[in-house]
Coordinates of C-alpha atoms and ligand atoms in Angstrom, one line a residue:
M1 CA 18.9 13.9 -12.6
A2 CA 20.3 15.6 -15.7
E3 CA 23.4 16.5 -13.8
V4 CA 23.9 12.9 -12.6
V5 CA 23.4 11.5 -16.1
E6 CA 25.4 14.1 -18.1
Q7 CA 28.2 15.0 -15.6
E8 CA 28.6 12.2 -13.0
W9 CA 27.8 9.2 -15.2
G10 CA 28.5 10.9 -18.5
V11 CA 32.0 12.2 -17.6
D12 CA 33.2 10.4 -14.5
L13 CA 31.5 7.0 -15.1
I14 CA 32.2 4.4 -12.5
S15 CA 34.6 6.7 -10.5
S16 CA 31.4 8.4 -9.5
W17 CA 30.7 5.7 -6.9
N18 CA 33.5 7.3 -4.8
K19 CA 33.8 10.8 -6.3
H20 CA 30.1 11.6 -6.2
G21 CA 29.0 9.6 -3.1
W22 CA 27.0 7.0 -5.0
F23 CA 28.3 4.2 -2.8
T24 CA 26.8 5.7 0.4
M25 CA 23.7 7.3 -1.3
A26 CA 21.2 4.7 0.0
N27 CA 22.4 5.5 3.5
R28 CA 22.4 9.2 3.0
V29 CA 18.8 9.3 1.7
G30 CA 17.8 6.8 4.4
A31 CA 19.2 9.2 7.0
K32 CA 17.1 12.0 5.6
M33 CA 14.0 9.9 5.7
A34 CA 14.8 8.9 9.3
K35 CA 13.8 12.5 10.3
L36 CA 10.4 12.0 8.8
I37 CA 9.7 8.8 10.7
G38 CA 11.2 9.5 14.1
A39 CA 14.2 7.2 13.7
K40 CA 18.0 7.6 14.1
A41 CA 20.0 8.3 10.9
H42 CA 21.8 5.0 10.9
E43 CA 18.5 3.0 11.4
V44 CA 17.0 3.7 7.9
M45 CA 18.2 2.4 4.5
V46 CA 16.8 2.9 1.1
A47 CA 16.7 -0.3 -0.9
D48 CA 14.6 -2.6 -3.1
S49 CA 10.8 -2.5 -3.0
T50 CA 8.5 -2.5 0.0
S51 CA 7.6 -6.2 -0.7
V52 CA 11.2 -7.3 -0.8
N53 CA 12.1 -5.3 2.3
L54 CA 9.2 -6.9 4.1
F55 CA 10.6 -10.3 3.3
K56 CA 14.0 -9.3 4.6
V57 CA 12.8 -7.8 7.9
V58 CA 10.2 -10.4 8.7
S59 CA 12.9 -13.1 8.1
A60 CA 15.2 -11.2 10.5
A61 CA 12.5 -10.9 13.1
L62 CA 11.7 -14.7 12.9
Q63 CA 15.3 -15.5 13.5
L64 CA 15.2 -13.5 16.8
R65 CA 12.2 -15.6 18.0
P66 CA 13.3 -19.1 16.9
H67 CA 10.9 -21.0 19.2
R68 CA 7.8 -19.1 18.2
R69 CA 5.7 -20.2 15.2
I70 CA 3.0 -17.6 14.6
I71 CA 3.0 -14.5 12.4
V72 CA 0.1 -12.2 13.1
S73 CA -1.3 -9.8 10.5
E74 CA -4.6 -8.3 9.4
R75 CA -6.9 -9.8 6.8
A76 CA -7.4 -6.4 5.3
N77 CA -3.7 -5.7 5.0
F78 CA -2.3 -4.7 1.6
P79 CA -2.3 -8.0 -0.3
T80 CA 1.5 -7.9 -1.1
D81 CA 2.2 -8.0 2.6
L82 CA 0.2 -11.1 3.0
Y83 CA 1.5 -12.7 -0.2
M84 CA 5.1 -12.1 1.0
L85 CA 4.4 -13.7 4.4
E86 CA 2.8 -16.7 2.7
G87 CA 5.9 -17.1 0.5
L88 CA 8.3 -16.7 3.4
I89 CA 6.4 -19.3 5.4
R90 CA 6.6 -21.7 2.4
Q91 CA 10.3 -20.9 2.0
L92 CA 10.9 -21.7 5.7
G93 CA 9.4 -25.2 5.3
S94 CA 5.8 -24.3 6.3
R95 CA 6.6 -24.6 10.0
H96 CA 5.1 -21.2 10.7
E97 CA 1.4 -20.2 10.7
L98 CA -0.1 -16.9 9.5
R99 CA -2.8 -15.8 11.9
L100 CA -5.0 -13.0 10.4
M101 CA -7.0 -10.6 12.5
D102 CA -10.2 -9.1 11.4
H103 CA -10.9 -5.4 11.7
D104 CA -12.9 -5.6 14.9
D105 CA -10.7 -8.1 16.6
D106 CA -9.1 -7.3 19.9
I107 CA -5.5 -7.2 18.9
S108 CA -4.3 -8.2 22.4
A109 CA -6.3 -11.4 22.2
S110 CA -4.5 -12.4 18.9
I111 CA -1.0 -11.8 20.3
T112 CA -0.2 -14.8 22.5
D113 CA 3.2 -16.0 23.7
A114 CA 3.4 -18.2 20.6
V115 CA 3.6 -15.2 18.3
A116 CA 7.0 -14.4 16.9
V117 CA 6.1 -11.3 14.9
V118 CA 3.2 -8.9 14.3
V119 CA 3.0 -7.3 10.8
L120 CA 0.8 -4.3 10.8
T121 CA 0.1 -1.5 8.3
H122 CA 0.0 1.8 10.1
V123 CA -2.4 3.6 7.8
S124 CA -4.8 1.2 5.9
Y125 CA -4.7 1.6 2.1
R126 CA -8.4 0.8 1.8
T127 CA -9.9 2.9 4.6
G128 CA -7.3 5.4 5.7
R129 CA -7.6 4.1 9.3
M130 CA -4.5 4.8 11.4
L131 CA -3.4 2.5 14.2
D132 CA -1.9 3.7 17.5
M133 CA 1.6 2.6 16.9
A134 CA 2.9 3.0 20.4
H135 CA -0.1 1.1 21.9
C136 CA 0.1 -1.8 19.4
T137 CA 3.9 -2.1 19.8
Q138 CA 3.5 -2.2 23.5
L139 CA 0.9 -5.0 23.3
A140 CA 3.2 -7.0 21.1
H141 CA 6.2 -6.5 23.3
Q142 CA 4.2 -7.5 26.4
A143 CA 3.7 -10.9 24.8
G144 CA 7.3 -11.1 23.8
A145 CA 6.7 -10.6 20.1
L146 CA 8.4 -8.2 17.6
V147 CA 6.6 -5.7 15.4
V148 CA 7.0 -4.9 11.8
W149 CA 5.3 -1.7 10.7
D150 CA 4.4 -1.0 7.0
L151 CA 4.5 2.8 6.6
A152 CA 3.6 2.9 2.9
H153 CA 0.7 5.3 3.5
S154 CA 2.4 7.0 6.5
A155 CA 5.8 8.3 5.5
G156 CA 5.4 11.9 4.4
A157 CA 1.7 11.7 5.1
V158 CA 1.4 11.7 8.9
P159 CA 3.9 12.1 11.7
V160 CA 5.6 8.8 12.6
E161 CA 7.7 8.3 15.8
L162 CA 9.3 4.9 15.4
N163 CA 11.8 5.3 18.3
E164 CA 9.2 6.8 20.6
A165 CA 6.9 3.9 19.9
G166 CA 9.7 1.4 20.5
A167 CA 9.2 -0.1 17.0
D168 CA 11.5 -3.0 16.0
F169 CA 11.3 -3.0 12.2
A170 CA 9.5 -0.9 9.5
V171 CA 9.2 -0.8 5.7
G172 CA 7.6 1.7 3.3
C173 CA 7.5 3.1 -0.2
G174 CA 9.3 6.0 -1.8
Y175 CA 6.7 6.6 -4.5
K176 CA 3.6 7.6 -2.5
Y177 CA 3.7 10.6 -0.2
L178 CA 7.5 10.9 -0.5
N179 CA 7.2 11.9 -4.2
G180 CA 10.1 9.7 -5.4
G181 CA 8.4 9.0 -8.7
P182 CA 6.8 5.8 -10.1
G183 CA 8.6 2.7 -8.9
A184 CA 11.0 4.8 -6.6
P185 CA 13.0 2.6 -4.3
A186 CA 11.6 1.7 -0.9
F187 CA 13.0 2.0 2.6
L188 CA 13.5 -0.1 5.7
F189 CA 14.1 0.6 9.3
V190 CA 15.7 -1.7 11.9
A191 CA 16.0 -0.6 15.5
E192 CA 19.6 0.0 16.4
A193 CA 19.6 -2.6 19.2
L194 CA 18.5 -5.4 16.8
Q195 CA 20.7 -4.6 13.9
D196 CA 23.7 -6.8 14.7
S197 CA 21.8 -9.7 16.2
C198 CA 19.8 -10.7 13.1
E199 CA 20.6 -11.3 9.4
Q200 CA 18.4 -11.2 6.4
P201 CA 18.3 -14.0 3.8
L202 CA 19.0 -11.9 0.6
S203 CA 22.7 -12.0 1.3
G204 CA 23.9 -10.0 -1.7
W205 CA 27.3 -8.3 -2.0
F206 CA 26.1 -4.8 -1.0
G207 CA 25.2 -6.2 2.4
H208 CA 28.7 -7.8 2.8
A209 CA 31.2 -6.4 5.3
Q210 CA 33.7 -5.8 2.5
P211 CA 32.0 -6.0 -0.9
F212 CA 35.1 -5.0 -2.8
A213 CA 37.3 -7.6 -1.2
F214 CA 35.4 -10.1 -3.4
E215 CA 35.7 -12.8 -0.8
H216 CA 34.3 -16.2 -1.5
T217 CA 32.0 -16.4 1.5
Y218 CA 29.5 -14.0 3.0
T219 CA 30.2 -12.0 6.1
P220 CA 27.4 -9.5 6.8
A221 CA 28.3 -5.9 7.3
S222 CA 27.5 -4.4 10.7
G223 CA 24.5 -2.2 11.3
I224 CA 21.8 -1.4 8.8
Q225 CA 24.2 -2.0 5.9
R226 CA 23.6 -5.8 6.0
F227 CA 20.0 -5.1 4.9
Q228 CA 21.2 -4.0 1.4
C229 CA 21.3 -6.7 -1.3
G230 CA 22.5 -5.6 -4.7
T231 CA 23.6 -2.4 -6.5
P232 CA 21.3 0.5 -5.7
P233 CA 19.5 2.3 -8.5
I234 CA 21.3 5.6 -8.5
L235 CA 19.0 7.5 -10.9
S236 CA 16.0 6.5 -8.9
L237 CA 17.7 7.4 -5.6
V238 CA 18.6 10.9 -6.9
A239 CA 14.9 11.5 -7.8
L240 CA 13.8 10.2 -4.4
E241 CA 16.3 12.4 -2.6
V242 CA 14.8 15.5 -4.2
G243 CA 11.3 14.5 -3.0
V244 CA 12.5 13.9 0.5
D245 CA 14.5 17.1 0.6
L246 CA 11.4 19.1 -0.4
M247 CA 9.4 17.4 2.3
L248 CA 12.1 18.2 4.9
E249 CA 11.9 21.9 4.0
A250 CA 8.4 22.0 5.5
C251 CA 7.6 21.9 9.2
Q252 CA 6.2 18.4 9.9
Q253 CA 3.6 19.7 12.4
E254 CA 2.3 22.2 10.0
L255 CA 2.2 19.6 7.2
R256 CA 0.0 17.5 9.5
Q257 CA -2.3 20.4 10.3
K258 CA -2.7 21.1 6.6
S259 CA -3.4 17.4 5.9
V260 CA -6.1 17.3 8.6
G261 CA -7.5 20.5 7.3
L262 CA -7.7 19.2 3.7
C263 CA -9.3 15.9 4.7
D264 CA -11.8 17.5 7.1
T265 CA -12.8 20.0 4.4
F266 CA -13.3 17.2 1.9
V267 CA -15.4 15.2 4.3
A268 CA -17.6 18.3 5.1
L269 CA -17.9 19.3 1.5
V270 CA -18.9 15.7 0.4
Q271 CA -21.6 15.7 3.1
Q272 CA -22.8 19.2 2.0
E273 CA -22.7 18.8 -1.7
C274 CA -23.1 15.1 -2.5
S275 CA -25.7 13.9 0.1
S276 CA -28.2 13.0 -2.7
W277 CA -26.0 10.0 -3.7
A278 CA -25.2 6.8 -1.9
F279 CA -21.7 7.6 -0.9
Q280 CA -20.6 5.9 2.3
Q281 CA -17.6 7.2 4.1
V282 CA -15.4 4.3 5.1
S283 CA -12.6 6.4 6.6
P284 CA -12.8 7.3 10.3
N285 CA -14.4 10.7 11.0
S286 CA -11.9 11.6 13.6
A287 CA -8.7 13.0 12.1
S288 CA -6.6 11.4 14.9
K289 CA -7.6 8.0 13.6
R290 CA -7.1 8.7 9.9
G291 CA -4.1 9.1 7.6
S292 CA -3.9 11.7 4.8
Q293 CA -6.7 10.1 2.7
V294 CA -10.5 9.9 2.7
C295 CA -12.2 6.8 1.2
L296 CA -15.8 6.6 0.1
A297 CA -17.7 3.5 -0.9
H298 CA -20.2 3.5 -3.8
P299 CA -21.5 0.6 -5.9
E300 CA -20.4 2.5 -9.1
G301 CA -17.0 3.4 -7.6
Y302 CA -14.9 2.2 -10.6
A303 CA -16.8 4.2 -13.2
I304 CA -17.1 7.3 -11.0
I305 CA -13.3 7.4 -10.5
Q306 CA -12.7 7.0 -14.2
A307 CA -15.1 9.8 -15.0
L308 CA -13.4 12.0 -12.3
I309 CA -9.9 11.2 -13.8
A310 CA -11.3 12.4 -17.2
Q311 CA -12.2 15.7 -15.5
G312 CA -8.6 16.0 -14.0
V313 CA -9.4 14.8 -10.5
V314 CA -7.1 11.8 -10.2
G315 CA -8.1 9.4 -7.4
D316 CA -7.8 5.6 -7.0
F317 CA -10.3 2.8 -7.1
R318 CA -9.8 -0.1 -4.8
A319 CA -11.9 -3.2 -5.4
P320 CA -14.7 -3.9 -4.8
D321 CA -16.3 -0.4 -4.4
I322 CA -13.9 2.1 -2.8
L323 CA -13.0 5.6 -4.1
R324 CA -9.8 6.7 -2.5
F325 CA -8.8 10.4 -2.4
G326 CA -5.3 11.0 -1.1
F327 CA -4.3 14.5 0.0
A328 CA -0.6 15.3 -0.4
P329 CA -0.3 18.3 2.0
L330 CA 2.8 19.8 0.4
Y331 CA 1.0 20.8 -2.8
I332 CA -2.7 20.1 -2.7
S333 CA -4.6 23.2 -1.9
Y334 CA -8.0 23.9 -0.3
V335 CA -9.2 25.2 -3.7
D336 CA -8.2 21.8 -5.2
V337 CA -10.4 20.1 -2.6
W338 CA -13.4 22.4 -3.4
R339 CA -12.9 21.8 -7.2
A340 CA -12.6 18.0 -6.7
V341 CA -16.0 17.9 -4.8
Q342 CA -17.6 20.1 -7.5
Q343 CA -16.4 17.7 -10.1
L344 CA -17.7 14.7 -8.1
K345 CA -21.0 16.4 -7.8
A346 CA -21.1 17.1 -11.6
V347 CA -20.1 13.5 -12.4
M348 CA -23.1 12.3 -10.2
R349 CA -25.7 14.9 -11.3
E350 CA -25.0 14.5 -15.0
R351 CA -24.5 10.7 -14.6
L352 CA -21.2 11.0 -16.5
W353 CA -20.0 7.8 -14.9
D354 CA -22.7 5.9 -16.8
R355 CA -20.8 6.1 -20.1
E356 CA -19.4 2.9 -21.7
E357 CA -15.9 4.4 -21.8
Y358 CA -15.7 4.6 -18.0
R359 CA -16.7 1.0 -17.4
Q360 CA -13.9 -0.6 -19.3
Q361 CA -11.5 -2.1 -16.7
S362 CA -7.8 -1.4 -17.2
A363 CA -5.0 -3.5 -15.8
V364 CA -4.1 -0.9 -13.2
T365 CA -6.9 0.7 -11.2
Ligands
PLP401 C1 1.6 0.5 -1.8 C2 1.9 -0.5 -0.7 C3 2.9 -1.5 -0.9 C4 3.6 -1.6 -2.2 O1 4.6 -2.5 -2.2 P1 5.7 -2.5 -3.4 O2 6.6 -3.6 -3.2 O3 6.4 -1.2 -3.3 O4 4.9 -2.6 -4.7 C5 3.1 -2.4 0.1 N1 2.4 -2.3 1.3 C6 1.4 -1.4 1.5 C7 0.7 -1.3 2.8 C8 1.1 -0.5 0.4 O5 0.2 0.4 0.6

C-alpha cells in the first residue's frame, strides 16, 4: 500500500490507471479469488459491497425469469440479504413476493415453478451450518429457478466449487476470511453462460462497453465487466489482493483440514472444560455440515463476549444470545484454541462477565 501511495499515486498520478494496471485490477483480483471458489477467472469481479452486489445479481437473475414472481430465501439469512431483497421488490413495483423458508423446511417444497430465484447463504452467520451447494442448486434448477449464493462466511473459510455445483450467481465479502481489511471491497460471480444475457440495474460507466468514449447512452460491456458500476477503490483493492495472495500460497485442502481440526478441538475442549455452565452448541457437530466457526448460545452471551475480548479473545456476539468463534485457519493455532477455552472457563468461573462494564451495549457487537 505504501508503494501504491508513494510511487504509483504519488509520482505517476492518474497515468497509473494504465501504467500500473489499476484499470484492470478488479478483474485481476477477481481472477485470483476465482481459484478459491471454484470458478473461472473471467467469472469473478471485485466490486462494491456484498449488499450492493446482491442487488445487482438478483436483479439480473429476475430478468432471466420474467414470468416468475417469487424470490425464495431463508428467514434466518443475514438481515442485509433480506433487506436488499425487500428494497429490490419495492423498486420493481412490488410485483414480486419474498417467500422465506424456516430452518427445518424442506427446501424442495418451497421451490415451485413460480420461483424465479433462490437466494441462499452457504454458511450461516448465526449457526455456522453449511448447506450442500450442489444439492440445493440442483433442486432449484429442477424447478427452473436460478440460484444466488452468498459466500460471506465461505470464501477463504471452506472449499467452494461454484462451477462443479452449477451455480448461477454468487456474492461475498473481502473482509472476513479473505483478510482484505475492514470494509474491503466485495466480489461477485456470474456463470459464464449467463453473463451476456442479463444486465444489472446500476449501469455506471465502469460497466460500459467503452467508458472512455464518454458516450451519451449506456451500452453494457460484455462479460463480467458489466457488473462493475463506478471507479474501484484502488487502495482497498491492493490490500485485498495481499490477503488473497497469502491465502493462495496455502494448499486449500490442507487449510480445510486445519479448519476442521481447530473447530473440532474447540468443540471438544468446551465440552471438557466448560460443561458446568449452560452453553448450548448451536453449530452442527459434524464438520461436513459446518463452516469455519463454532457458535454457542448462552443467556449472558453479550457480557461473556465482552469479558473475553477484554482478555484478548476476540469473538462476536450475535443477538439474541449467540457467541460466535471464527477460526481463520491460516494463522489461528491449536494453542490459541486451548487458550481461548481456558479464558472462557476463567470468565465463567470468576463471573467476570457479571461486571457492569461488560453489560454496556455498544453500537457494533
Ligand atoms: C457479513 C455478511 C454480509 C455483509 O454485507 P456488506 O454489504 O459487506 O456489509 C452480507 N451477507 C452475509 C451472509 C454476511 O455474513
